CSV table of C-alpha atoms and ligand atoms in Angstrom, one decimal:
chain,number,residue,atom,x,y,z
A,1,MET,CA,28.7,-50.3,-37.4
A,2,GLY,CA,26.6,-47.5,-38.0
A,3,TYR,CA,27.9,-44.2,-38.9
A,4,PHE,CA,28.3,-41.1,-36.4
A,5,ILE,CA,27.3,-37.7,-37.1
A,6,THR,CA,27.7,-34.8,-34.9
A,7,PHE,CA,26.5,-31.2,-34.9
A,8,GLU,CA,28.1,-28.4,-33.0
A,9,GLY,CA,28.4,-24.8,-32.4
A,10,VAL,CA,28.0,-21.4,-30.4
A,11,GLU,CA,24.5,-20.7,-28.6
A,12,GLY,CA,22.0,-20.3,-31.1
A,13,CYS,CA,23.9,-21.1,-34.2
A,14,GLY,CA,20.9,-22.8,-35.8
A,15,LYS,CA,22.3,-26.5,-35.3
A,16,THR,CA,19.3,-28.0,-33.7
A,17,THR,CA,17.0,-27.0,-36.8
A,18,GLN,CA,19.4,-28.2,-38.7
A,19,ILE,CA,20.2,-31.8,-37.5
A,20,LYS,CA,15.9,-32.1,-37.5
A,21,LEU,CA,16.0,-31.3,-41.1
A,22,LEU,CA,18.6,-33.4,-42.1
A,23,SER,CA,16.8,-36.7,-39.8
A,24,ASP,CA,13.7,-35.9,-41.6
A,25,PHE,CA,15.7,-35.5,-45.3
A,26,LEU,CA,17.1,-39.2,-44.5
A,27,SER,CA,14.2,-40.8,-43.2
A,28,ALA,CA,12.0,-39.7,-46.1
A,29,ARG,CA,14.6,-41.6,-48.5
A,30,GLY,CA,14.1,-44.5,-46.4
A,31,ILE,CA,17.7,-43.9,-44.1
A,32,ASP,CA,17.1,-44.7,-40.6
A,33,THR,CA,18.8,-42.5,-37.9
A,34,LEU,CA,18.9,-41.9,-34.3
A,35,LEU,CA,18.4,-38.5,-33.4
A,36,THR,CA,19.8,-37.8,-29.6
A,37,ARG,CA,21.7,-34.7,-28.2
A,38,GLU,CA,24.2,-34.1,-25.1
A,39,PRO,CA,23.7,-33.6,-22.4
A,40,GLY,CA,20.8,-35.8,-22.4
A,41,GLY,CA,19.6,-38.7,-24.8
A,42,CYS,CA,18.3,-40.8,-22.2
A,43,PRO,CA,16.6,-40.6,-18.9
A,44,ILE,CA,19.5,-40.4,-16.4
A,45,ALA,CA,21.6,-38.1,-18.6
A,46,ASP,CA,18.4,-35.9,-19.0
A,47,LYS,CA,18.4,-35.2,-15.3
A,48,ILE,CA,22.1,-34.3,-15.2
A,49,ARG,CA,21.1,-31.9,-18.0
A,50,ALA,CA,18.8,-30.3,-15.8
A,51,ILE,CA,21.4,-29.4,-13.5
A,52,LEU,CA,23.9,-28.4,-15.6
A,53,LEU,CA,21.5,-25.8,-17.6
A,54,ASP,CA,19.7,-24.4,-14.5
A,55,ALA,CA,20.4,-20.5,-14.5
A,56,GLU,CA,20.1,-20.9,-10.3
A,57,ASN,CA,23.2,-23.1,-10.5
A,58,GLN,CA,25.7,-20.2,-10.9
A,59,ALA,CA,28.0,-21.8,-8.2
A,60,LEU,CA,29.0,-25.0,-9.8
A,61,SER,CA,32.5,-25.2,-10.0
A,62,PRO,CA,34.0,-25.5,-13.7
A,63,LEU,CA,35.3,-28.6,-12.4
A,64,ALA,CA,32.2,-30.2,-11.4
A,65,GLU,CA,30.4,-29.1,-14.2
A,66,LEU,CA,33.3,-30.7,-16.5
A,67,MET,CA,32.7,-34.0,-14.5
A,68,LEU,CA,28.6,-33.8,-15.1
A,69,TYR,CA,29.1,-33.4,-18.8
A,70,ALA,CA,31.5,-36.5,-18.4
A,71,ALA,CA,29.2,-38.8,-16.5
A,72,ALA,CA,26.3,-37.8,-18.4
A,73,ARG,CA,28.0,-38.6,-21.7
A,74,ALA,CA,29.3,-42.0,-20.2
A,75,GLN,CA,25.3,-43.0,-19.5
A,76,HIS,CA,24.4,-41.7,-22.7
A,77,VAL,CA,27.1,-43.6,-24.9
A,78,THR,CA,26.3,-46.7,-22.6
A,79,GLU,CA,22.4,-46.6,-23.3
A,80,VAL,CA,22.1,-45.0,-26.4
A,81,ILE,CA,24.6,-44.3,-28.7
A,82,SER,CA,26.6,-47.4,-29.1
A,83,PRO,CA,23.9,-49.8,-29.2
A,84,ALA,CA,22.3,-47.9,-32.1
A,85,LEU,CA,25.6,-47.9,-34.1
A,86,GLU,CA,26.6,-51.4,-33.4
A,87,ALA,CA,23.1,-52.0,-34.9
A,88,GLY,CA,24.0,-50.0,-38.1
A,89,ASN,CA,22.5,-46.9,-37.7
A,90,ILE,CA,23.3,-43.6,-38.6
A,91,VAL,CA,23.4,-41.9,-35.5
A,92,LEU,CA,22.4,-37.7,-35.3
A,93,CYS,CA,23.9,-35.9,-32.0
A,94,ASP,CA,23.2,-32.6,-31.3
A,95,ARG,CA,26.6,-31.9,-29.6
A,96,PHE,CA,29.3,-34.4,-28.3
A,97,CYS,CA,32.7,-34.2,-26.9
A,98,ASP,CA,34.0,-31.6,-29.3
A,99,ALA,CA,31.5,-28.7,-26.9
A,100,THR,CA,33.3,-30.0,-23.7
A,101,LEU,CA,36.8,-29.3,-25.4
A,102,ALA,CA,35.1,-25.3,-27.1
A,103,TYR,CA,33.4,-25.0,-23.6
A,104,GLN,CA,35.1,-26.3,-21.2
A,105,SER,CA,38.7,-25.7,-22.4
A,106,PHE,CA,38.7,-23.1,-24.4
A,107,GLY,CA,35.9,-21.3,-22.6
A,108,ARG,CA,36.8,-22.2,-19.1
A,109,GLY,CA,40.7,-22.6,-19.4
A,110,ILE,CA,40.2,-26.1,-18.0
A,111,ASP,CA,43.7,-27.9,-18.9
A,112,ARG,CA,43.1,-29.9,-22.3
A,113,SER,CA,44.6,-33.1,-21.0
A,114,ILE,CA,42.0,-33.9,-18.3
A,115,ILE,CA,39.0,-33.4,-20.5
A,116,ASP,CA,41.2,-35.5,-23.3
A,117,SER,CA,41.4,-38.5,-20.7
A,118,LEU,CA,37.6,-37.7,-19.4
A,119,ASN,CA,36.2,-37.8,-22.6
A,120,LEU,CA,38.5,-41.2,-23.7
A,121,HIS,CA,36.7,-42.8,-20.7
A,122,ALA,CA,33.1,-41.3,-21.2
A,123,CYS,CA,33.2,-42.3,-25.0
A,124,GLN,CA,34.4,-45.4,-24.8
A,125,GLY,CA,35.9,-46.1,-28.2
A,126,VAL,CA,32.8,-43.9,-30.1
A,127,SER,CA,34.2,-41.3,-32.1
A,128,PRO,CA,32.4,-38.8,-35.0
A,129,ASP,CA,32.7,-40.0,-38.4
A,130,LEU,CA,31.5,-36.6,-39.2
A,131,THR,CA,31.1,-33.3,-37.7
A,132,ILE,CA,29.2,-30.4,-38.6
A,133,LEU,CA,30.5,-27.0,-37.2
A,134,VAL,CA,27.9,-24.3,-37.8
A,135,ASP,CA,29.9,-21.5,-37.6
A,136,CYS,CA,28.1,-18.1,-36.3
A,137,ASP,CA,29.4,-14.5,-34.9
A,138,PRO,CA,28.1,-15.4,-30.8
A,139,ALA,CA,26.4,-11.7,-30.6
A,140,ILE,CA,23.9,-12.9,-33.2
A,141,GLY,CA,23.5,-16.4,-31.7
A,142,LEU,CA,23.1,-15.3,-28.3
A,143,GLU,CA,20.3,-13.0,-29.4
A,144,ARG,CA,18.4,-15.9,-31.2
A,145,ALA,CA,19.0,-18.1,-28.4
A,146,ARG,CA,17.4,-15.5,-25.6
A,147,ARG,CA,14.2,-15.0,-28.3
A,148,ARG,CA,14.1,-18.8,-27.9
A,149,ILE,CA,14.3,-18.7,-24.0
A,150,GLU,CA,11.7,-16.3,-23.8
A,151,ALA,CA,9.4,-17.6,-25.8
A,152,SER,CA,9.7,-21.1,-24.3
A,153,SER,CA,7.1,-22.3,-21.7
A,154,GLY,CA,9.9,-25.1,-20.4
A,155,PRO,CA,12.4,-24.9,-17.9
A,156,ARG,CA,14.9,-22.0,-18.5
A,157,GLU,CA,17.9,-23.5,-19.5
A,158,GLU,CA,19.9,-20.5,-19.9
A,159,ARG,CA,23.3,-20.8,-17.3
A,160,PHE,CA,25.7,-20.8,-20.7
A,161,GLU,CA,23.7,-17.6,-22.4
A,162,LEU,CA,24.1,-15.5,-19.1
A,163,GLU,CA,27.9,-15.9,-19.7
A,164,ALA,CA,29.8,-12.9,-20.9
A,165,LEU,CA,30.1,-12.3,-24.9
A,166,ALA,CA,33.9,-12.9,-24.4
A,167,PHE,CA,33.4,-16.8,-23.3
A,168,HIS,CA,31.2,-17.4,-26.5
A,169,HIS,CA,34.1,-15.7,-28.6
A,170,ARG,CA,36.6,-18.1,-26.7
A,171,VAL,CA,34.1,-21.2,-27.7
A,172,ARG,CA,33.8,-20.1,-31.1
A,173,ASP,CA,37.6,-19.7,-31.8
A,174,GLY,CA,37.8,-23.1,-30.0
A,175,TYR,CA,35.6,-24.8,-32.2
A,176,ARG,CA,37.2,-23.3,-35.4
A,177,GLN,CA,40.1,-24.2,-34.1
A,178,LEU,CA,39.4,-28.0,-33.5
A,179,ALA,CA,38.0,-27.9,-37.4
A,180,THR,CA,41.3,-26.6,-38.5
A,181,ASP,CA,43.1,-29.4,-36.6
A,182,GLN,CA,40.8,-32.4,-38.0
A,183,PRO,CA,39.8,-31.0,-41.5
A,184,ASP,CA,38.6,-34.7,-42.6
A,185,ARG,CA,36.3,-34.9,-39.8
A,186,PHE,CA,34.9,-31.6,-39.5
A,187,LEU,CA,32.8,-29.4,-42.3
A,188,ILE,CA,32.4,-26.1,-41.3
A,189,ILE,CA,29.1,-24.2,-43.0
A,190,ASP,CA,28.3,-20.7,-42.8
A,191,GLY,CA,25.4,-20.1,-40.1
A,192,SER,CA,24.8,-16.5,-40.9
A,193,ASP,CA,23.0,-17.8,-44.4
A,194,SER,CA,19.4,-18.7,-44.7
A,195,ILE,CA,18.1,-22.2,-43.3
A,196,GLU,CA,17.3,-23.2,-46.6
A,197,THR,CA,20.8,-22.4,-47.7
A,198,ILE,CA,22.5,-23.9,-45.0
A,199,PHE,CA,20.2,-26.8,-45.2
A,200,ALA,CA,21.2,-27.7,-48.8
A,201,ALA,CA,24.7,-27.4,-48.2
A,202,ILE,CA,24.8,-30.1,-44.9
A,203,SER,CA,22.3,-32.0,-47.0
A,204,ARG,CA,24.8,-32.6,-50.3
A,205,ARG,CA,27.8,-32.8,-48.4
A,206,VAL,CA,26.3,-35.7,-45.8
A,207,LEU,CA,25.0,-37.6,-48.5
A,208,ALA,CA,28.2,-37.7,-50.1
A,209,ARG,CA,29.8,-38.7,-47.0
A,210,ILE,CA,27.6,-41.6,-46.0
A,211,PRO,CA,29.1,-44.9,-47.0
A,212,GLU,CA,27.5,-46.7,-49.6
A,213,ALA,CA,26.0,-49.5,-47.8
A,214,LEU,CA,24.0,-47.4,-45.5
A,215,ARG,CA,22.8,-45.3,-48.5
A,216,ALA,CA,21.9,-48.1,-50.4
A,217,VAL,CA,18.4,-47.4,-50.2
A,218,CYS,CA,18.6,-43.6,-51.8
B,1,LIG,P1,22.4,-27.0,-26.1
B,1,LIG,O1,21.4,-25.9,-26.0
B,1,LIG,O2,22.7,-27.2,-27.2
B,1,LIG,O3,21.5,-28.0,-26.0
B,1,LIG,O4,23.2,-27.3,-25.1
B,1,LIG,C1,23.8,-27.1,-23.8
B,1,LIG,C2,24.3,-26.2,-23.4
B,1,LIG,O5,25.5,-27.0,-22.6
B,1,LIG,C3,25.1,-25.5,-24.3
B,1,LIG,O6,25.2,-24.0,-23.8
B,1,LIG,C4,26.8,-26.2,-24.8
B,1,LIG,C5,27.1,-26.6,-23.3
B,1,LIG,N1,27.7,-28.1,-23.3
B,1,LIG,C6,28.9,-28.0,-22.7
B,1,LIG,O7,29.5,-26.9,-21.9
B,1,LIG,N2,29.8,-28.7,-22.6
B,1,LIG,C7,29.6,-30.0,-23.2
B,1,LIG,O8,30.3,-31.1,-23.0
B,1,LIG,C8,27.9,-30.2,-23.7
B,1,LIG,C9,27.6,-31.1,-24.8
B,1,LIG,C10,27.7,-28.8,-24.0
């Protein structure tokens, strides 16, 4: 089996920059990684992502939203994550099941037992070995995310950026609660530091955690 690392955090926390830096860092040391993301990561799940993040879909009900995340995850795990882990790869995923707890349960208020049950089926036995929570003040993160959306020429994936600040505070508090509940799996990194300082902390701690067999070439 490979090793599964997920990155989580509120909008604009910097996790996408950090996961790419980590992928390059490990590749440069001869450690193959598969870099993927949720929602998305394969063609069918990417189509579901487009529905989920389209700012025009304001009428999407919380339950329909939850089930679309679960559907995208089921496809992504089947098609991409499980085969890569079975082949012994290190898989780096930008968001995974914790995002559904943080956003749909802590953020939207959907009963946690419904989400746990859907995650159980969608994940099909796959669970992160390590989760890096890039913790960040939602006001600062949202400002960064809005600047990124304005500068992008692609589709405006901003349905969540349009949510009230209070929603994003619930998401952040939810993530911190999840990390407190599972200290062995989560690493909390302060997202207010510089990109270089954050990456130094992540790379050092990730290298220490990757199993010996997978980092033999380091
Ligand atoms: P991204 O901006 O990090 O690509 O994530 C897409 C958005 O989807 C982000 O606003 C968080 C949200 N999301 C959920 O609400 N639930 C989930 O299960 C996942 C994976 C993401």
